[in-house]
Short mmCIF file of C-alpha atoms in Angstrom, two decimals:
data_model
loop_
_atom_site.label_atom_id
_atom_site.label_comp_id
_atom_site.label_asym_id
_atom_site.label_seq_id
_atom_site.Cartn_x
_atom_site.Cartn_y
_atom_site.Cartn_z
CA ALA A 254 58.44 -33.99 17.60
CA VAL A 255 61.33 -34.77 19.54
CA THR A 256 61.21 -38.00 21.63
CA GLY A 257 63.68 -38.60 24.60
CA VAL A 258 65.39 -42.04 25.00
CA GLN A 259 63.75 -42.42 28.40
CA THR A 260 60.23 -42.07 26.93
CA CYS A 261 61.05 -44.52 24.00
CA ALA A 262 62.26 -47.24 26.47
CA LEU A 263 58.93 -48.03 27.63
CA PRO A 264 56.96 -48.79 24.42
CA ILE A 265 59.61 -51.15 23.34
CA CYS A 266 59.83 -53.03 26.77
CA LEU A 267 63.34 -51.97 27.92
CA ALA A 268 62.02 -51.00 31.23
CA ASP A 269 59.12 -51.36 33.57
CA SER A 270 58.70 -47.61 34.46
CA LYS A 271 59.99 -44.22 33.82
CA LYS A 272 62.19 -44.56 36.94
CA ALA A 273 63.54 -47.94 35.75
CA ALA A 274 64.31 -46.28 32.56
CA LYS A 275 66.31 -43.52 33.97
CA ARG A 276 68.29 -45.74 36.25
CA LEU A 277 69.35 -47.99 33.12
CA ILE A 278 70.06 -44.92 31.07
CA SER A 279 72.10 -43.22 33.87
CA GLY A 280 74.09 -46.27 34.66
CA GLY A 281 75.44 -46.33 31.09
CA GLY A 282 73.84 -49.47 30.01
CA VAL A 283 71.63 -48.05 27.01
CA TYR A 284 72.98 -47.62 23.65
CA VAL A 285 71.36 -45.93 20.70
CA ASN A 286 72.53 -46.79 17.32
CA GLU A 287 75.50 -48.28 19.26
CA LYS A 288 76.43 -44.97 20.90
CA SER A 289 76.19 -45.09 24.73
CA VAL A 290 73.55 -42.64 26.17
CA LYS A 291 74.13 -41.51 29.67
CA GLN A 292 71.73 -38.69 30.04
CA PRO A 293 68.15 -39.53 30.50
CA ALA A 294 66.72 -36.37 28.85
CA TYR A 295 68.81 -37.32 25.78
CA ALA A 296 66.85 -36.20 22.50
CA ILE A 297 66.70 -38.94 19.54
CA GLN A 298 68.24 -37.13 16.74
CA ALA A 299 67.70 -37.84 12.85
CA THR A 300 71.29 -39.11 12.60
CA ASP A 301 70.48 -41.83 15.19
CA LEU A 302 67.70 -43.34 12.96
CA VAL A 303 68.76 -46.03 10.41
CA ASP A 304 66.94 -45.59 7.02
CA GLY A 305 65.23 -42.49 8.23
CA SER A 306 62.69 -44.47 10.68
CA VAL A 307 64.46 -47.26 12.61
CA LEU A 308 66.02 -46.69 16.00
CA PRO A 309 68.22 -49.54 17.19
CA VAL A 310 68.33 -49.62 20.83
CA ARG A 311 70.39 -51.92 23.04
CA VAL A 312 70.64 -52.66 26.79
CA GLY A 313 73.89 -54.29 27.92
CA LYS A 314 75.56 -56.88 25.75
CA ARG A 315 72.71 -58.88 24.26
CA THR A 316 69.10 -57.11 24.42
CA ARG A 317 68.37 -55.44 21.27
CA LYS A 318 65.11 -53.78 20.33
CA PHE A 319 64.08 -51.57 17.52
CA ALA A 320 61.58 -48.56 17.55
CA LEU A 321 59.91 -47.43 14.36
CA PHE A 322 59.44 -43.68 14.01
#
């Protein structure tokens, strides 16, 4: 199943709502595996995962979270 970065932002507490997540992503403040993501509909790829199951997500300079797949 393909998961979008906007959908992934809510369970790991990067945003309070889908709309807030969309604003963060569109503003260029979200990084997936140290690559800037500017499309809210960006689909997470297998190459974005570390060790096949960990997705590192960063918002701004300091806030880092990890999602397990």
